[in-house]
Structures are given as C-alpha cells and as structure tokens.
Amino acid sequence: MLRVEELHIYPIKSIGGLSVQSAQVLRTGLEHDRLMMLVDGNNRFLSQREMPALALLHPAFDKEGLRIVHKKQPDRSVVIPFRPEGRQTLQVTVWDDHCEALLFDQSVHDWFSAILGTSCRLVYLPETTHRPVHDVHAGGADITSFSDGFPLLLAGCAALDDLNRRLDEPVPMNRFRPNIVFSGGEPFLEDRLDSFSIGPVCFRAVKPCARCVITTINQDNGTASREPLKTLAAYRTKNNKVMFGQNLLHRGTGLINVGDELSTLIFHNHSA
C-alpha cells in the first residue's frame, strides 16, 4: 500500500520549505505553494542555482502571515502578509514565461535585500494571472504558480533509500524539494505511475523531473558539494538529464493529508 508520508509547501520560490500535515490542493498546486517569488533588478526570478544562501531563509506560518527567519541569524526575521496589501503590479520572468505579479511593500524588499546582500523585490502571483503549464502532456486548462514548470512534484521514500545506499553520506528528501512524498513500493515506483488519487483529487504523473545543482546544496547550511547529483548521474540519466521524482498534473481540488492512501493506481509499462 502506498501512503502519503510527507507534504511540503515552498511559499517563496527557491527558499526553504515547510512540512505540513494537511494541505488544500488548488488549481495552481498546494495552497500557498510558490505564490511568492524574489526577483532581481531585471525582474527575473532568483533561485538557489545562483544564490545558495536562499536555502538559509526558513518560512513558518504565523497568525499575521508568513514569518521568514534566517537560519544563521535567528534574531533577524520578517512577517509578510499572505498577499500584498497594495495593487502595484510588475511584469516578471520565470524561465521563458512573462507574467503580471503584485509587489509587496518596500519594507519587505528592503529586508530581503539586506539579508541577502543584493537588491531584490518580493512579488505575488494573483488569482487573475494564469500561468499555463507548457508541456505536450498538459491540457489548455492546466496552470501553475511560480514553480519551474508543473504544479506538483512527487517523490518516493524508497527512491531516496535506494540513492542513500549508494552514497557515502546520506541526504535528506529536502534536497529534491517535492510537494508529496509517499511510502511503500519498490524504488522509483513513481517512474511507472500513470495516475492515482489522494482523497478527492486525481493526479497524473506526466514527466520525470530533471534535476539541477540545487540538489547538491545542503538546505541546512547553504553549502554545496557534488553529491547526490554525481551518484544519480551514474544510474538515473535519460537524454543527458538526471531524473528523480515525477511532475504531476491534477484534476479537482480538496484536502489531502499525511497518512492518506494513494488509491486507484494505474501504471504504464515504460520507465524513466
């Protein structure tokens, strides 16, 4: 039996994530997931690829909004409302996409610029901006947040266990930044998944996730190494890309919980 082992939300693209016991699945993915994003002076997204220090920013839900704390400077924090109070907009860039976002207050920009040591601004994806999923597997109705390309990412505990048996030093699942982690089944069972349900929501596994250098960044201290990408490349490479996890599309909305069963499983015969 396959069950939801962990649920993760990344409120601001490419900073630390937070674990939850329950999450609402919305059209764009999990509620609060990557609806905020830091942009540079060219209004292009910032990520750990260029700025590993983003991993040191830790989010937590606060009664007043989202609290961000720097892991090495816990006395420095900021509380951000879940959406901007003003209506000032900005055209921002996520990879090849250009979309309209809302700007937070200048005080928020100043805090992030000071803590990161570079000028940046925080933006929010409003409900009026529909960012389509650009993929041959996606229908015209599929949208996502400020994620790299898909609304949700699935990964299996058995896949991580298999990888860690090959590593000198094991790595945690947070290196791969999934939304849904499941337990049960053989390693990389997610390669063969076609569709499944969790609670009221039906999910479709549409594309293996190609991994980048973010997997080599320790999410606790912001330092980088060659692993686990080096080891994964030896046995998880397809079309010159290293694969771990499955990108998901979904139909329906509703609440999913840690402990829920992955049901109505449908498999296909080919693998990553």
Coordinates of C-alpha atoms in Angstrom, one line a residue:
M1 CA 0.0 0.0 0.0
L2 CA 1.2 3.5 -0.9
R3 CA 0.6 6.3 1.6
V4 CA 1.4 10.0 1.8
E5 CA 4.4 10.2 4.1
E6 CA 5.1 13.9 3.9
L7 CA 3.6 17.1 2.5
H8 CA 5.8 20.2 1.7
I9 CA 5.0 23.7 0.8
Y10 CA 7.5 26.3 -0.5
P11 CA 5.7 29.6 0.0
I12 CA 8.5 31.6 -1.7
K13 CA 10.2 30.1 -4.7
S14 CA 13.6 28.6 -4.0
I15 CA 13.8 29.5 -0.3
G16 CA 13.3 26.8 2.4
G17 CA 10.2 24.8 2.6
L18 CA 7.9 23.8 5.4
S19 CA 6.3 20.5 6.3
V20 CA 2.5 20.3 6.9
Q21 CA 0.1 17.5 8.0
S22 CA -2.7 18.7 5.6
A23 CA -2.8 20.8 2.5
Q24 CA -5.5 22.1 0.2
V25 CA -4.9 21.3 -3.4
L26 CA -5.9 24.3 -5.6
R27 CA -5.7 24.8 -9.3
T28 CA -2.1 26.0 -9.1
G29 CA -1.0 23.2 -6.7
L30 CA -0.8 23.2 -2.9
E31 CA -2.3 26.2 -1.2
H32 CA 0.5 28.9 -0.6
D33 CA 3.0 26.9 -2.7
R34 CA 5.3 29.2 -4.6
L35 CA 2.8 32.0 -4.9
M36 CA 5.7 34.4 -3.9
M37 CA 9.0 34.9 -5.6
L38 CA 12.1 37.1 -5.3
V39 CA 13.2 38.9 -8.4
D40 CA 16.4 40.8 -9.3
G41 CA 16.8 44.2 -10.9
N42 CA 15.7 42.8 -14.3
N43 CA 12.5 41.4 -12.7
R44 CA 13.8 37.8 -13.2
F45 CA 13.4 35.1 -10.6
L46 CA 16.1 34.4 -8.1
S47 CA 17.0 30.8 -7.2
Q48 CA 19.4 28.7 -5.3
R49 CA 21.2 27.9 -8.6
E50 CA 22.8 31.3 -8.4
M51 CA 22.2 32.2 -4.8
P52 CA 22.6 29.1 -2.4
A53 CA 22.0 31.4 0.6
L54 CA 18.3 31.4 -0.2
A55 CA 18.3 27.9 1.4
L56 CA 19.0 29.7 4.8
L57 CA 15.7 31.5 4.7
H58 CA 13.2 29.4 6.7
P59 CA 9.4 30.1 6.4
A60 CA 6.8 29.4 9.0
F61 CA 3.1 30.2 9.2
D62 CA 2.3 33.0 11.6
K63 CA -1.1 34.3 12.7
E64 CA -0.3 37.5 10.8
G65 CA 1.1 35.9 7.7
L66 CA 4.3 34.2 6.7
R67 CA 7.3 34.6 9.0
I68 CA 10.8 34.3 7.4
V69 CA 13.8 33.6 9.6
H70 CA 17.5 33.4 8.6
K71 CA 18.8 30.1 10.0
K72 CA 22.2 31.5 10.9
Q73 CA 20.8 34.8 12.2
P74 CA 17.6 33.8 14.0
D75 CA 17.2 37.2 15.6
R76 CA 16.5 38.6 12.1
S77 CA 13.1 37.9 10.8
V78 CA 10.2 39.5 8.9
V79 CA 6.5 38.8 8.8
I80 CA 4.9 39.1 5.4
P81 CA 1.1 39.1 4.7
F82 CA -0.1 36.2 2.7
R83 CA -0.7 38.6 -0.2
P84 CA 0.3 42.2 -0.8
E85 CA -2.0 44.9 0.6
G86 CA -1.4 47.2 -2.4
R87 CA -2.2 46.8 -6.1
Q88 CA 1.1 47.8 -7.7
T89 CA 2.0 45.3 -10.4
L90 CA 5.2 44.2 -12.1
Q91 CA 5.9 42.1 -15.2
V92 CA 8.2 39.3 -14.0
T93 CA 10.1 36.5 -15.7
V94 CA 10.2 32.8 -14.7
W95 CA 12.3 31.0 -17.2
D96 CA 10.7 31.8 -20.6
D97 CA 7.4 33.0 -19.1
H98 CA 6.4 36.6 -18.6
C99 CA 3.5 37.3 -16.3
E100 CA 2.0 40.0 -14.1
A101 CA 2.6 39.9 -10.4
L102 CA 1.8 42.1 -7.4
L103 CA 4.6 43.9 -5.5
F104 CA 4.9 43.8 -1.7
D105 CA 5.7 46.9 0.3
Q106 CA 9.2 48.5 0.1
S107 CA 9.9 47.5 3.7
V108 CA 9.7 43.8 2.6
H109 CA 12.1 44.4 -0.3
D110 CA 14.5 46.2 2.0
W111 CA 14.6 43.3 4.4
F112 CA 15.3 40.7 1.7
S113 CA 17.9 42.9 0.0
A114 CA 19.7 43.4 3.3
I115 CA 19.7 39.8 4.4
L116 CA 20.8 38.5 1.0
G117 CA 23.2 41.3 0.3
T118 CA 21.7 42.0 -3.1
S119 CA 19.0 44.3 -4.4
C120 CA 15.8 42.3 -4.9
R121 CA 12.0 42.5 -4.6
L122 CA 9.3 40.2 -3.5
V123 CA 6.3 39.6 -5.7
Y124 CA 3.0 37.6 -5.5
L125 CA 1.0 35.7 -8.1
P126 CA -2.6 37.0 -8.0
E127 CA -5.6 34.9 -8.9
T128 CA -6.1 37.0 -12.1
T129 CA -2.7 35.8 -13.5
H130 CA -3.0 32.3 -15.0
R131 CA 0.5 30.9 -15.8
P132 CA -0.1 27.9 -18.2
V133 CA 1.8 24.7 -18.0
H134 CA 3.9 24.5 -21.2
D135 CA 4.1 20.8 -21.9
V136 CA 2.7 18.4 -24.5
H137 CA 1.1 16.4 -21.8
A138 CA -0.8 19.3 -20.3
G139 CA -4.2 20.5 -21.5
G140 CA -5.1 24.1 -22.0
A141 CA -6.7 24.4 -18.6
D142 CA -3.5 23.4 -16.6
I143 CA -1.9 26.3 -14.7
T144 CA 0.9 26.5 -12.2
S145 CA 2.3 29.0 -9.7
F146 CA 5.9 30.3 -9.8
S147 CA 7.1 26.7 -9.9
D148 CA 9.7 25.7 -12.5
G149 CA 7.0 24.2 -14.7
F150 CA 4.4 22.0 -13.0
P151 CA 2.0 22.5 -10.1
L152 CA 3.2 19.5 -8.1
L153 CA 6.2 17.2 -7.6
L154 CA 6.0 13.6 -6.3
A155 CA 8.9 11.5 -4.8
G156 CA 9.1 8.1 -3.2
C157 CA 10.8 7.2 0.1
A158 CA 12.1 4.0 -1.5
A159 CA 13.8 6.0 -4.2
L160 CA 15.7 8.1 -1.6
D161 CA 16.6 5.0 0.3
D162 CA 18.0 3.4 -2.8
L163 CA 20.1 6.6 -3.5
N164 CA 21.3 6.8 0.0
R165 CA 22.6 3.2 -0.1
R166 CA 24.9 4.3 -2.8
L167 CA 26.2 7.5 -1.1
D168 CA 29.0 7.8 1.5
E169 CA 26.8 10.4 3.3
P170 CA 23.0 10.1 3.0
V171 CA 21.0 13.1 2.0
P172 CA 17.5 14.1 3.2
M173 CA 14.5 14.4 0.9
N174 CA 14.6 18.2 1.1
R175 CA 17.4 18.2 -1.4
F176 CA 14.7 17.4 -4.0
R177 CA 12.0 19.8 -2.9
P178 CA 9.0 17.6 -3.5
N179 CA 5.4 18.5 -2.6
I180 CA 4.2 15.0 -2.0
V181 CA 6.4 12.2 -0.6
F182 CA 4.9 8.7 -0.5
S183 CA 6.0 5.5 1.3
G184 CA 5.6 1.9 0.1
G185 CA 6.5 0.1 -3.1
E186 CA 9.8 -0.5 -4.8
P187 CA 12.5 2.2 -5.5
F188 CA 11.4 4.6 -8.3
L189 CA 7.9 3.1 -8.5
E190 CA 6.9 6.7 -9.4
D191 CA 8.6 6.1 -12.8
R192 CA 5.8 3.7 -13.7
L193 CA 2.8 5.6 -12.2
D194 CA 0.4 6.9 -14.7
S195 CA -2.4 8.2 -12.5
F196 CA -3.7 7.9 -8.9
S197 CA -6.0 9.5 -6.4
I198 CA -5.4 11.0 -3.0
G199 CA -8.7 11.9 -1.2
P200 CA -10.9 13.9 -3.6
V201 CA -8.1 14.8 -6.1
C202 CA -6.9 12.8 -9.1
F203 CA -3.3 13.1 -10.1
R204 CA -1.5 12.3 -13.3
A205 CA 2.3 11.7 -13.5
V206 CA 3.3 13.4 -16.7
K207 CA 7.1 13.9 -16.8
P208 CA 10.1 12.7 -14.8
C209 CA 11.8 15.6 -13.0
A210 CA 15.2 16.6 -14.4
R211 CA 17.4 17.6 -11.5
C212 CA 19.9 20.5 -11.3
V213 CA 22.6 21.7 -8.9
I214 CA 20.1 22.7 -6.2
T215 CA 20.1 19.0 -5.2
T216 CA 23.8 19.5 -4.2
I217 CA 23.0 22.4 -1.8
N218 CA 22.7 21.5 1.8
Q219 CA 19.4 23.0 2.8
D220 CA 20.5 23.5 6.5
N221 CA 23.7 25.5 5.9
G222 CA 23.7 26.6 2.2
T223 CA 26.9 24.8 1.3
A224 CA 27.3 22.8 -2.0
S225 CA 29.0 19.6 -3.0
R226 CA 29.0 17.2 -5.9
E227 CA 26.5 14.8 -4.4
P228 CA 23.9 13.5 -4.8
L229 CA 23.9 14.6 -8.5
K230 CA 27.2 12.7 -9.3
T231 CA 25.9 9.4 -8.0
L232 CA 22.4 9.9 -9.5
A233 CA 24.0 10.6 -12.9
A234 CA 25.5 7.1 -12.9
Y235 CA 22.2 5.3 -13.0
R236 CA 19.4 7.8 -13.4
T237 CA 20.3 9.6 -16.6
K238 CA 18.0 9.9 -19.6
N239 CA 18.6 12.2 -22.6
N240 CA 21.6 13.6 -20.7
K241 CA 19.4 14.7 -17.8
V242 CA 19.4 13.3 -14.3
M243 CA 16.0 12.2 -13.1
F244 CA 14.5 12.0 -9.7
G245 CA 10.7 12.3 -8.9
Q246 CA 7.7 12.9 -11.1
N247 CA 6.0 16.1 -12.1
L248 CA 2.2 15.9 -11.6
L249 CA -0.9 17.5 -13.1
H250 CA -4.2 17.1 -11.3
R251 CA -7.9 17.3 -11.6
G252 CA -10.1 18.5 -8.8
T253 CA -9.4 20.3 -5.6
G254 CA -9.7 19.5 -1.9
L255 CA -7.8 18.5 1.2
I256 CA -5.1 15.9 1.3
N257 CA -3.4 14.6 4.4
V258 CA -0.3 12.8 5.6
G259 CA -1.4 9.2 6.0
D260 CA -3.8 9.3 3.1
E261 CA -3.7 6.3 0.7
L262 CA -2.6 6.7 -2.9
S263 CA -5.6 4.8 -4.5
T264 CA -7.0 3.9 -7.9
L265 CA -3.4 3.3 -9.1
I266 CA -2.8 3.0 -12.9
F267 CA 0.7 2.1 -14.2
H268 CA 2.3 2.2 -17.6
N269 CA 5.0 -0.2 -18.8
H270 CA 7.9 2.1 -19.6
S271 CA 10.1 3.8 -17.0
A272 CA 12.4 6.8 -16.8

